[in-house]
Tab-separated table of C-alpha atoms in Angstrom:
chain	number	residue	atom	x	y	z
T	1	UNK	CA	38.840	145.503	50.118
T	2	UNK	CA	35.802	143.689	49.049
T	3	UNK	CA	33.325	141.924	51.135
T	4	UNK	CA	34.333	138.325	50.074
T	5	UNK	CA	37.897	139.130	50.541
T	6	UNK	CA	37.045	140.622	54.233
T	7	UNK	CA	34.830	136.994	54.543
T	8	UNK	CA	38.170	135.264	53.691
T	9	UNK	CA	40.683	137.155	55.774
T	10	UNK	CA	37.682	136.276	58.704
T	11	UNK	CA	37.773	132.563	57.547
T	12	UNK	CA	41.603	131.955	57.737
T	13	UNK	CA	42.612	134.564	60.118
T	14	UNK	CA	40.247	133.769	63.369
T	15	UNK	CA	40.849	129.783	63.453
T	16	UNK	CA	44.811	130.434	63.347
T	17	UNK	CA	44.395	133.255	65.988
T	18	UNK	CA	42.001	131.076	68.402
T	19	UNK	CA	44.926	128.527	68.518
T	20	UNK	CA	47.764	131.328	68.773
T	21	UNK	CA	46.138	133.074	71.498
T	22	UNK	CA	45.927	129.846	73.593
T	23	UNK	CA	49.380	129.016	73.206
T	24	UNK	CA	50.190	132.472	74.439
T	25	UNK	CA	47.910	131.766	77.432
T	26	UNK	CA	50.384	128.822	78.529
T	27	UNK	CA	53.117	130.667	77.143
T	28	UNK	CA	52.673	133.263	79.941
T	29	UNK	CA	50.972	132.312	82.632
T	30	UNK	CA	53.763	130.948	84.830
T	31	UNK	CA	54.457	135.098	85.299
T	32	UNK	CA	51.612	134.262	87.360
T	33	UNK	CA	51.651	130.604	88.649
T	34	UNK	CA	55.216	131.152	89.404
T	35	UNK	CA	54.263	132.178	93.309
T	36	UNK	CA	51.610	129.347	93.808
T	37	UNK	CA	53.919	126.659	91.779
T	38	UNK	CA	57.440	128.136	93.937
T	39	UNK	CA	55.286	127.428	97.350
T	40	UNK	CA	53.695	123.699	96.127
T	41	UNK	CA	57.274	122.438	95.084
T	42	UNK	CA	59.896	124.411	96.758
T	43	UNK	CA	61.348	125.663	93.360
T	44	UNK	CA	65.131	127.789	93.123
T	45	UNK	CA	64.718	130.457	91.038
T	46	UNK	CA	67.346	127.942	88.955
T	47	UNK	CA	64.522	125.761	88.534
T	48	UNK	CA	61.550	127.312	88.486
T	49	UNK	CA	63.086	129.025	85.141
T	50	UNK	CA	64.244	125.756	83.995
T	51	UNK	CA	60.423	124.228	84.561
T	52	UNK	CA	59.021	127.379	82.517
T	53	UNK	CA	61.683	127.001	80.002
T	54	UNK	CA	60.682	123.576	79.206
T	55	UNK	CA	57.660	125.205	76.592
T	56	UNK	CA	60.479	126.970	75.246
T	57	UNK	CA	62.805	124.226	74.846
T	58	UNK	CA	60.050	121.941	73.115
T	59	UNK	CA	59.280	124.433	71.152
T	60	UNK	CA	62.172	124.975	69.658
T	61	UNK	CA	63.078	120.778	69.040
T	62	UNK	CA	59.479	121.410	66.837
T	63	UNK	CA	60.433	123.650	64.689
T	64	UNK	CA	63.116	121.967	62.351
T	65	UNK	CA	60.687	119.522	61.030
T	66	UNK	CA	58.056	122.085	61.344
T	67	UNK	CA	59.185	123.789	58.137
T	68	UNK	CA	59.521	120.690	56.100
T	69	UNK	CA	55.877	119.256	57.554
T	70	UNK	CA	54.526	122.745	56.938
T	71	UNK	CA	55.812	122.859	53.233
T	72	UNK	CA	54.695	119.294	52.494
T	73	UNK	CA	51.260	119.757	54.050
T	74	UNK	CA	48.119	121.281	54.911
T	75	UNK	CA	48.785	124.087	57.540
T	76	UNK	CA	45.825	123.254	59.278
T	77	UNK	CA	46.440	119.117	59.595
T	78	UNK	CA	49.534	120.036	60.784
T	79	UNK	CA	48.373	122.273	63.710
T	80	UNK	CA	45.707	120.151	64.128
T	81	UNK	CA	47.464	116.927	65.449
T	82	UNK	CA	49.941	118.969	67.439
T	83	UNK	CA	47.166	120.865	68.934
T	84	UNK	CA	46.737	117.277	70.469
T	85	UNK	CA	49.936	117.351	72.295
T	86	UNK	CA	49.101	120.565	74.038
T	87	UNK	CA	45.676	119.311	75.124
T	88	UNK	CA	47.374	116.537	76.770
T	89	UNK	CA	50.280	118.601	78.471
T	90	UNK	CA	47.979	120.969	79.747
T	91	UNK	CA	45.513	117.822	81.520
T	92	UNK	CA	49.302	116.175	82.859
T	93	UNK	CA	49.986	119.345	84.094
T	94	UNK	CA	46.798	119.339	86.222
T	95	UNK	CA	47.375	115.926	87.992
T	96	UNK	CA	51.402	116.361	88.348
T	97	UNK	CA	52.444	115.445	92.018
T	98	UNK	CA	55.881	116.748	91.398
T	99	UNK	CA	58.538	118.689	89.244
T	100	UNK	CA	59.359	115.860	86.842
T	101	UNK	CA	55.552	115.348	85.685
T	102	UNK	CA	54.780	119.472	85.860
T	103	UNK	CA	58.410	119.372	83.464
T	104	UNK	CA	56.810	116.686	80.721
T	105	UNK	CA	53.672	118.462	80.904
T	106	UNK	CA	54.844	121.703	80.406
T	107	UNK	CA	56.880	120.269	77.381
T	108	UNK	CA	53.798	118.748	76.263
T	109	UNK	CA	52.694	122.173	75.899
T	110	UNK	CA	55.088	123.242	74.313
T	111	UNK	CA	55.827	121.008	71.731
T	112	UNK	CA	51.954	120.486	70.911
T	113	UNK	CA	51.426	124.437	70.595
T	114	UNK	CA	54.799	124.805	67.852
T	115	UNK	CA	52.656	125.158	65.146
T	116	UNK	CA	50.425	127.874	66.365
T	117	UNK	CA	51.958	130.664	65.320
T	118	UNK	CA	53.915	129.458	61.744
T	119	UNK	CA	50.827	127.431	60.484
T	120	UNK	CA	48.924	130.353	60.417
T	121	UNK	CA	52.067	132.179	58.594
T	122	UNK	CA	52.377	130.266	56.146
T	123	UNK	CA	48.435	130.039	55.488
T	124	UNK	CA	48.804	133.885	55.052
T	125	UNK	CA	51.842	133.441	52.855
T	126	UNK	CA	49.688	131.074	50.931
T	127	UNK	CA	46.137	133.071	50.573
T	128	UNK	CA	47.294	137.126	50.644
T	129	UNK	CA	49.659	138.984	48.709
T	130	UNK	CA	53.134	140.128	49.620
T	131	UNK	CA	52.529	143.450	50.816
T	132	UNK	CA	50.331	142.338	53.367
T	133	UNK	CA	52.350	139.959	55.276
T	134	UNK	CA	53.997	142.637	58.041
T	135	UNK	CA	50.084	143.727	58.629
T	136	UNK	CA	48.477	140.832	58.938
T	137	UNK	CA	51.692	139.066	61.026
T	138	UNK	CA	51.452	141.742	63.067
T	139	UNK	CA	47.415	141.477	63.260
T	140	UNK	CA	48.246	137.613	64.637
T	141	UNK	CA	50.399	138.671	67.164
T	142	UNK	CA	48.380	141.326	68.869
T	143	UNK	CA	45.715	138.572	69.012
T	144	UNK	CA	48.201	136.288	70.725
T	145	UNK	CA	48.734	139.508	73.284
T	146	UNK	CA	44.926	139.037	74.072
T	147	UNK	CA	45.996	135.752	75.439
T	148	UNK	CA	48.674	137.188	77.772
T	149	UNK	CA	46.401	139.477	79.013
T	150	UNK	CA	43.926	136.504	80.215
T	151	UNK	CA	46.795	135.209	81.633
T	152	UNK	CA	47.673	137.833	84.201
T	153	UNK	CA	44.608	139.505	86.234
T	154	UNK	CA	42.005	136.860	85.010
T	155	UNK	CA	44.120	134.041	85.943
T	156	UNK	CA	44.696	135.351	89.478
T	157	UNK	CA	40.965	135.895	89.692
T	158	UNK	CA	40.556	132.225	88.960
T	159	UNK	CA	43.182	130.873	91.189
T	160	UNK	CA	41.166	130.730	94.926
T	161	UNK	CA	38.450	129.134	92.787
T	162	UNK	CA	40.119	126.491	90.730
T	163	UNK	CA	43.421	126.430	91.469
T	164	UNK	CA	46.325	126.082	89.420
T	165	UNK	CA	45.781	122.569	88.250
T	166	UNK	CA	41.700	124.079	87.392
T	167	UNK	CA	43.656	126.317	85.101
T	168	UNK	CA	45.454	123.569	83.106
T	169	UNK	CA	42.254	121.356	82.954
T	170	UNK	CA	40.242	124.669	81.787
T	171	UNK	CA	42.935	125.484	78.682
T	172	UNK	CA	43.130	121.715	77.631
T	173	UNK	CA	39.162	121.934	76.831
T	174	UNK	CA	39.655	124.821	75.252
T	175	UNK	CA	42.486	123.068	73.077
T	176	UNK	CA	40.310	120.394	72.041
T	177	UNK	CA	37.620	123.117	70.881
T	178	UNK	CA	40.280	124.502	68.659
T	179	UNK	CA	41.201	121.676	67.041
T	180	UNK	CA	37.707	121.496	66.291
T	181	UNK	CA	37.489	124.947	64.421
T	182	UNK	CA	40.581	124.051	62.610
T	183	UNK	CA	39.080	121.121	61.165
T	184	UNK	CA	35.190	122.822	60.333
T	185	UNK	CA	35.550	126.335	60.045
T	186	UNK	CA	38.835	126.942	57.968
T	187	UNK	CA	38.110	126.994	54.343
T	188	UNK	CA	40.220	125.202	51.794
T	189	UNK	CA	44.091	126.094	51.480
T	190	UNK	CA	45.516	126.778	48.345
T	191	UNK	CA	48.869	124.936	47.186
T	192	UNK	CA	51.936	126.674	46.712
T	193	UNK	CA	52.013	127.990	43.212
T	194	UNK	CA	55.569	126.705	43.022
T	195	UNK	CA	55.654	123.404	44.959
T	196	UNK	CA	57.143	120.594	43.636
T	197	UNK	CA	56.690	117.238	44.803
T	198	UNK	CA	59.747	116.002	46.372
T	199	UNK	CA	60.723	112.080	46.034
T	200	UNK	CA	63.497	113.358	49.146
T	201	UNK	CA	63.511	111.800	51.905
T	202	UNK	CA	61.548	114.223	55.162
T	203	UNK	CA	64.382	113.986	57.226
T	204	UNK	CA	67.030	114.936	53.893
T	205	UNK	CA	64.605	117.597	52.688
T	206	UNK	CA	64.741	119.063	56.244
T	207	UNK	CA	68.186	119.571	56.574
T	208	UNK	CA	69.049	120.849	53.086
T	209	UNK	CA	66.310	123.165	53.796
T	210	UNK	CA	67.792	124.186	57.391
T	211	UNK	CA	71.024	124.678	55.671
T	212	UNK	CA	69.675	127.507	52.706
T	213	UNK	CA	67.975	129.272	55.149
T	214	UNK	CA	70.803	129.697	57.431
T	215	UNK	CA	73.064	129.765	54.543
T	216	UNK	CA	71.339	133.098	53.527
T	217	UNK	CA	73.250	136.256	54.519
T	218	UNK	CA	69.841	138.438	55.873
T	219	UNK	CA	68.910	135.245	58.085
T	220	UNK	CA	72.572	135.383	59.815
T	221	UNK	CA	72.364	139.066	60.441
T	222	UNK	CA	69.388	137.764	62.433
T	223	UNK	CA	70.380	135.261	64.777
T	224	UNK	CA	71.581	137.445	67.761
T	225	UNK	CA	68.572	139.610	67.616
T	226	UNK	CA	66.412	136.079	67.467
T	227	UNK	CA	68.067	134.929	70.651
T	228	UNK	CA	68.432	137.893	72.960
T	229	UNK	CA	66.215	140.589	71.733
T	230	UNK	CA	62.778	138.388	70.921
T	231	UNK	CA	63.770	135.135	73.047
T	232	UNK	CA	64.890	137.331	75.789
T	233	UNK	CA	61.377	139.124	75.323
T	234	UNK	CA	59.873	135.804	75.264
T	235	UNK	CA	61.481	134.476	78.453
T	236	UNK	CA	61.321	138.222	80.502
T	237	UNK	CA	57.195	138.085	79.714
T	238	UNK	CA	56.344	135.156	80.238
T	239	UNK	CA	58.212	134.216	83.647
T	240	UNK	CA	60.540	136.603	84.797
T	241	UNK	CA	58.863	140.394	85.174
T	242	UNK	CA	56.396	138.487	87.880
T	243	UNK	CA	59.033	138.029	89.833
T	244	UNK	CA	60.341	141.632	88.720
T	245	UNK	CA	57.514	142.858	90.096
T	246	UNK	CA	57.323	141.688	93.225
T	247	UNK	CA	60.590	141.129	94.125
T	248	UNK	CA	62.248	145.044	93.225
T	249	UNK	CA	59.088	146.768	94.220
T	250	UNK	CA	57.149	144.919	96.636
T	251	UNK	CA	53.857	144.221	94.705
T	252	UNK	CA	51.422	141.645	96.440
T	253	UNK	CA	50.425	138.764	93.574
T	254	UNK	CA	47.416	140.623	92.768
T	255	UNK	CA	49.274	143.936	92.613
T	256	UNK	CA	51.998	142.297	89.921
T	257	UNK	CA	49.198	140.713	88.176
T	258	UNK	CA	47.443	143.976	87.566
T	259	UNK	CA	50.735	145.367	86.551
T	260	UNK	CA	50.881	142.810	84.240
T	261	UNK	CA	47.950	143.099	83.016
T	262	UNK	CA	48.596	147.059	82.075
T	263	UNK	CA	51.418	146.304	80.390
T	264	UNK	CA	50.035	142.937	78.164
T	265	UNK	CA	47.553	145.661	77.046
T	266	UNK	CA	50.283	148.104	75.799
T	267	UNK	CA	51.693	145.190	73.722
T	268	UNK	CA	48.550	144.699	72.173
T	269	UNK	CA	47.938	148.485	71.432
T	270	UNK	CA	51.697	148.350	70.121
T	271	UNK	CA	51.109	145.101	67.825
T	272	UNK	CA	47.721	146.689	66.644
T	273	UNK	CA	49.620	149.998	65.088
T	274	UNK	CA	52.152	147.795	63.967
T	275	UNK	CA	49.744	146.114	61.670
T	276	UNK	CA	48.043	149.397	60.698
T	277	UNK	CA	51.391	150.583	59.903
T	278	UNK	CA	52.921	147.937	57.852
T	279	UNK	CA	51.609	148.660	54.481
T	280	UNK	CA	52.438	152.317	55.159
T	281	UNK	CA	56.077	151.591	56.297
T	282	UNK	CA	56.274	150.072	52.513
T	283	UNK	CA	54.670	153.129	50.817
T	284	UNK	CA	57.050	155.377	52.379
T	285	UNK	CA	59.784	153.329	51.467
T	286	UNK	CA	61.168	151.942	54.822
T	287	UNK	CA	63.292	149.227	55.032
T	288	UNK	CA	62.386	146.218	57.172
T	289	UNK	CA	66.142	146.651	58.013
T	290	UNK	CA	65.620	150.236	59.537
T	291	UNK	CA	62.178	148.957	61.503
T	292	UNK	CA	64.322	146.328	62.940
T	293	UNK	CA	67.414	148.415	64.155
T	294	UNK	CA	65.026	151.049	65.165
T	295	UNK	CA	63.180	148.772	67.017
T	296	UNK	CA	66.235	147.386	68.817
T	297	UNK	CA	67.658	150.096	69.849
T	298	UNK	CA	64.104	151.618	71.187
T	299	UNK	CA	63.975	148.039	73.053
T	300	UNK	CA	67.726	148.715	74.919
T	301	UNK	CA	67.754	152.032	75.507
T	302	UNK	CA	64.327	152.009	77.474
T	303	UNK	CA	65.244	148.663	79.238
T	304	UNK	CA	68.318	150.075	80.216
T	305	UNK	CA	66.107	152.929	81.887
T	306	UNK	CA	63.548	150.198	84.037
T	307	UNK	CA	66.724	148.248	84.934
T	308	UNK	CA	68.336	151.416	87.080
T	309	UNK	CA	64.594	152.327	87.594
T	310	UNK	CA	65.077	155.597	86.231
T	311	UNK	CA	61.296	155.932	85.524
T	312	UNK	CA	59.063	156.813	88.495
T	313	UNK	CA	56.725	154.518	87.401
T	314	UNK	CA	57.886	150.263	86.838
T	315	UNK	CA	54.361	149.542	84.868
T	316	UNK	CA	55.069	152.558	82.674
T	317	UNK	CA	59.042	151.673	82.175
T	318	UNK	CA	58.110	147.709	81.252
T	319	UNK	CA	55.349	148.843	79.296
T	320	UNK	CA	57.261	151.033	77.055
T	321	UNK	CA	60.220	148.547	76.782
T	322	UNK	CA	57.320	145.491	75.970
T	323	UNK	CA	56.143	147.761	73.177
T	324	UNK	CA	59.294	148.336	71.256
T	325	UNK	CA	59.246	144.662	70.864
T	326	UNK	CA	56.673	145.083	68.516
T	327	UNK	CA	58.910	144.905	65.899
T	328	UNK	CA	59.192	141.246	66.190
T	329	UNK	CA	56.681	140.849	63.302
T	330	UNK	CA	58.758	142.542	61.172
T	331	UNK	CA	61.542	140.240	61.367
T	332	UNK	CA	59.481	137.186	60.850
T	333	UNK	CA	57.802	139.036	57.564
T	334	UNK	CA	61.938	139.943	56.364
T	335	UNK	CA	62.866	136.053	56.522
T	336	UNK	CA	59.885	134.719	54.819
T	337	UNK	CA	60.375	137.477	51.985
T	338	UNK	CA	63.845	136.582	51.559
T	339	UNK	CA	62.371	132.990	50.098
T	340	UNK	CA	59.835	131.877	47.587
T	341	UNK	CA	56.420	130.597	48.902
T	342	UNK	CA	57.415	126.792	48.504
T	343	UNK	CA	60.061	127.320	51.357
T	344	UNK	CA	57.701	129.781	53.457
T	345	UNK	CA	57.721	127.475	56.187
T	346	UNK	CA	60.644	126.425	56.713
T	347	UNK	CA	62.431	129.888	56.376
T	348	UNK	CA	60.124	131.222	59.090
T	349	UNK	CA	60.576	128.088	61.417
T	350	UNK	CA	64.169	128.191	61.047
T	351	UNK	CA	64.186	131.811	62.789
T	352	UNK	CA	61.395	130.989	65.138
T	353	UNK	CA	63.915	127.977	66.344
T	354	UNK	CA	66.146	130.340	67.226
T	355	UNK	CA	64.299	132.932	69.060
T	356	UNK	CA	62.802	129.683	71.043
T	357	UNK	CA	66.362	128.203	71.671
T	358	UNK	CA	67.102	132.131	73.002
T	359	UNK	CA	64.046	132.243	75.235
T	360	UNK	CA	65.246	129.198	76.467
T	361	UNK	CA	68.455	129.896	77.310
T	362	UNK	CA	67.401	133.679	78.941
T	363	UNK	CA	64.360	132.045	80.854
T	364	UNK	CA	66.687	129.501	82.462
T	365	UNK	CA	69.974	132.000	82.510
T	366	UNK	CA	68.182	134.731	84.673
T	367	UNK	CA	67.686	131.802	87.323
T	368	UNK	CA	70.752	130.178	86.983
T	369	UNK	CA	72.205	134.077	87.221
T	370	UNK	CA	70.139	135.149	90.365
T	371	UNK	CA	71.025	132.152	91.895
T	372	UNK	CA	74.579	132.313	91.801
T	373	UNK	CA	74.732	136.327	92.478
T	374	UNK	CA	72.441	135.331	95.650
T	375	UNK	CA	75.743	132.430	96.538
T	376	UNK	CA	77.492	135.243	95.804
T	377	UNK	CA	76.169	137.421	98.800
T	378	UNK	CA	74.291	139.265	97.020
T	379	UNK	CA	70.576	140.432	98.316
T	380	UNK	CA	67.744	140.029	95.914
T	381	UNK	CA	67.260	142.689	94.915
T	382	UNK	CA	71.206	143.116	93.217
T	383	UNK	CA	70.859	139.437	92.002
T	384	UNK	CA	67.490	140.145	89.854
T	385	UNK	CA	69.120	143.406	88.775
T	386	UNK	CA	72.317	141.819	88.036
T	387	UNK	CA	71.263	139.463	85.931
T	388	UNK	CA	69.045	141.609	84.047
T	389	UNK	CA	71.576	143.782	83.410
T	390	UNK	CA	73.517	140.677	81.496
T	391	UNK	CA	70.296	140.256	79.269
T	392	UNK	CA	70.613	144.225	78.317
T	393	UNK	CA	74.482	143.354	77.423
T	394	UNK	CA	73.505	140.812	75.258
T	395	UNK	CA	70.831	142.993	73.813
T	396	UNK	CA	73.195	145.334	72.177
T	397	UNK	CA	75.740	142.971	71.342
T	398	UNK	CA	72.573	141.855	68.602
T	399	UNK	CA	72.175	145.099	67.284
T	400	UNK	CA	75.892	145.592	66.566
T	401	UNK	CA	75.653	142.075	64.739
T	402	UNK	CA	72.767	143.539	62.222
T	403	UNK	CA	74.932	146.884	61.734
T	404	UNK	CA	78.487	145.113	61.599
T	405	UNK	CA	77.696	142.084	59.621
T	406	UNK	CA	77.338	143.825	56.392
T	407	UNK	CA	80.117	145.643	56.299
T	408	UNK	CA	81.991	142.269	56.902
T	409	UNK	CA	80.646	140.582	54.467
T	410	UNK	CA	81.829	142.708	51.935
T	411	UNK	CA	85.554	143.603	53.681
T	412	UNK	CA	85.562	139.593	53.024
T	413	UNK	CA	84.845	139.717	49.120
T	414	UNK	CA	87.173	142.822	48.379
T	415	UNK	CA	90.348	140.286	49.777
């Protein structure tokens, strides 16, 4: 690599990683805020996963029209004025006197941080060459694992100082100084080599494009793996293995957060040799196909072993499972390959709605599930495992959809 195209990677890459690695701030620090926020408002596990599920849910209402605004325009205008959103979530969040305004603020956040992560997706798609999307996806993602590690120890640090409303005041700044590196420090985007003004409607053009990407027979083979295997990473890191913590092994908040901490770190490491090892996957002639699986299966299998705490240590069990889901870059890179650069964003929207609809539904499912196993008679500690254990069952039920659907689909052609 040459030393302007090193200048360039800097140029586009850090401005789209500031942004991501905020988002994944808010995105996980309720692992942490969930004990101070449960004691201010008297929160149910039931809804203390449906008030950190609200990001999720948000999130995912974003990213259908995502695609289309990201294929129409400028990545970073459209990250920009969501950016916006976020910033004002966060400062809501701060002054909320209840669960309702803490709910709209939270979805705030959500729905003003959609962009983080596909903007800067499809400004790779748009300024580097095939073979380096997996690396450099995987490159944005460890950076976004930077931001869940500031939102464990550091954040409970910060807490007898500022509070948890000092925390949401403290991020929104720090919005509103992204926004302004967006705007004066990313260099100009290229257009799509083969975009074609469209006279369509936005809302038309949105839904023919939602239909070919789920139309496509690589994007199906997808969807379970979306919602249970990444959303169900999504909701377990960001909320739920706090309460893990703490609940099956009697850690103090500082104790879980450090734990945390630990195992944010190990994603980061993984996410780091994912990138490193992208290109070389594709010299040696791996499939993204076989990363996935193999990642899936790695992601089970060890979950399956911190569940019946068969390991002797929780951090190391959780921090092994957390790094199998490295492989989530890989998924995004297969469903933006499967499409030409024109419908980039939208393909890689489409799957990201999913996986947000799934860490929706597994952030609110495990609380709804503890909750009833606790009505049940259950103690806590059976009702946490319990309902974990549903989230492993639905785990493999997605990798027998990537190995089955195939052969289906051509039983179906042969009749």
């Amino acid at each position: 690599m040459t030393a302007p195209q090193e200048l360039r990677l800097t140029q586009v890459f850090l401005p789209f990683a500031a942004a991501y690695f905020l988002s994944y701030v808010m995105r996980s620090v309720n692992a942490v805020l969930s004990g101070p926020l449960t004691e201010d408002l008297s929160l149910s596990a039931s809804e203390l996963g449906l008030l950190s599920s609200s990001y999720f849910l948000t999130f995912a209402a974003m990213q259908i029209p995502l695609g289309t605004l990201l294929d129409r325009h400028n990545p970073r205008n459209v990250e920009s004025l969501l950016l916006v959103l976020a910033a004002i979530g966060c400062f809501l969040s701060a002054i909320a006197d209840g669960f309702a305004m803490l709910w709209i603020g939270r979805a705030l956040i959500g729905a003003g941080v959609a962009a983080c992560l596909m903007a800067s997706y499809k400004a790779f798609r748009l300024c580097f060459s095939a073979e380096r999307q997996a690396s450099i996806a995987s490159l944005t993602l460890m950076v976004g694992s930077l931001g869940s590690l500031v939102a464990t120890l550091p954040i409970e640090i910060m807490l007898p100082a500022i509070g948890w409303r000092g925390v949401f005041v403290l991020t929104g700044f720090l919005f509103l100084l992204s926004i302004a590196a967006l705007m004066w420090f990313l260099p100009p985007m290229p257009a799509a080599p083969d975009h074609q003004p469209s006279d369509r409607r936005f809302w038309s053009e949105t839904i023919a494009g939602v239909r070919e990407v789920f139309a496509h027979p690589e994007v199906q083979r997808l969807i379970p793996y979306a919602i249970f295997t990444h959303g169900g990473f999504l909701a377990v890191q960001s909320l739920w293995i706090g309460p893990w913590f703490r609940t099956m092994h009697g850690m103090s908040g500082p104790e879980a957060a450090t734990s945390l901490l630990i195992i944010g770190i190990a994603v980061m490491l993984a996410h780091l040799m994912m990138s490193w090892m992208g290109i070389r996957f594709a010299r040696w002639g791996w499939s993204l196909d076989n990363i996935i699986v193999i990642g899936c299966l790695a992601m089970l299998i060890l979950g399956c072993a911190a569940v019946l705490e068969l390991w002797s240590s929780p951090i190391l069990a959780w921090s092994l499972v957390f790094m199998s889901s490295a492989v989530t870059a890989t998924g995004y890179a297969k469903v933006s390959l499967c499409f030409g650069v024109a419908m980039a964003g939208r393909a890689t929207t489409a799957i990201n709605f999913i996986a947000f609809v799934g860490a929706f539904i597994v952030q609110w499912g495990i609380g709804v599930l503890i909750d009833l196993l606790l009505n049940f008679g259950l103690d806590d500690r059976s009702s946490m495992r319990g309902a974990f254990a549903v989230w492993l069952a639905c785990q493999a039920f997605a990798v027998a959809w990537i190995l089955i659907l195939p052969r289906w689909r051509v039983a179906g052609r042969t009749r």
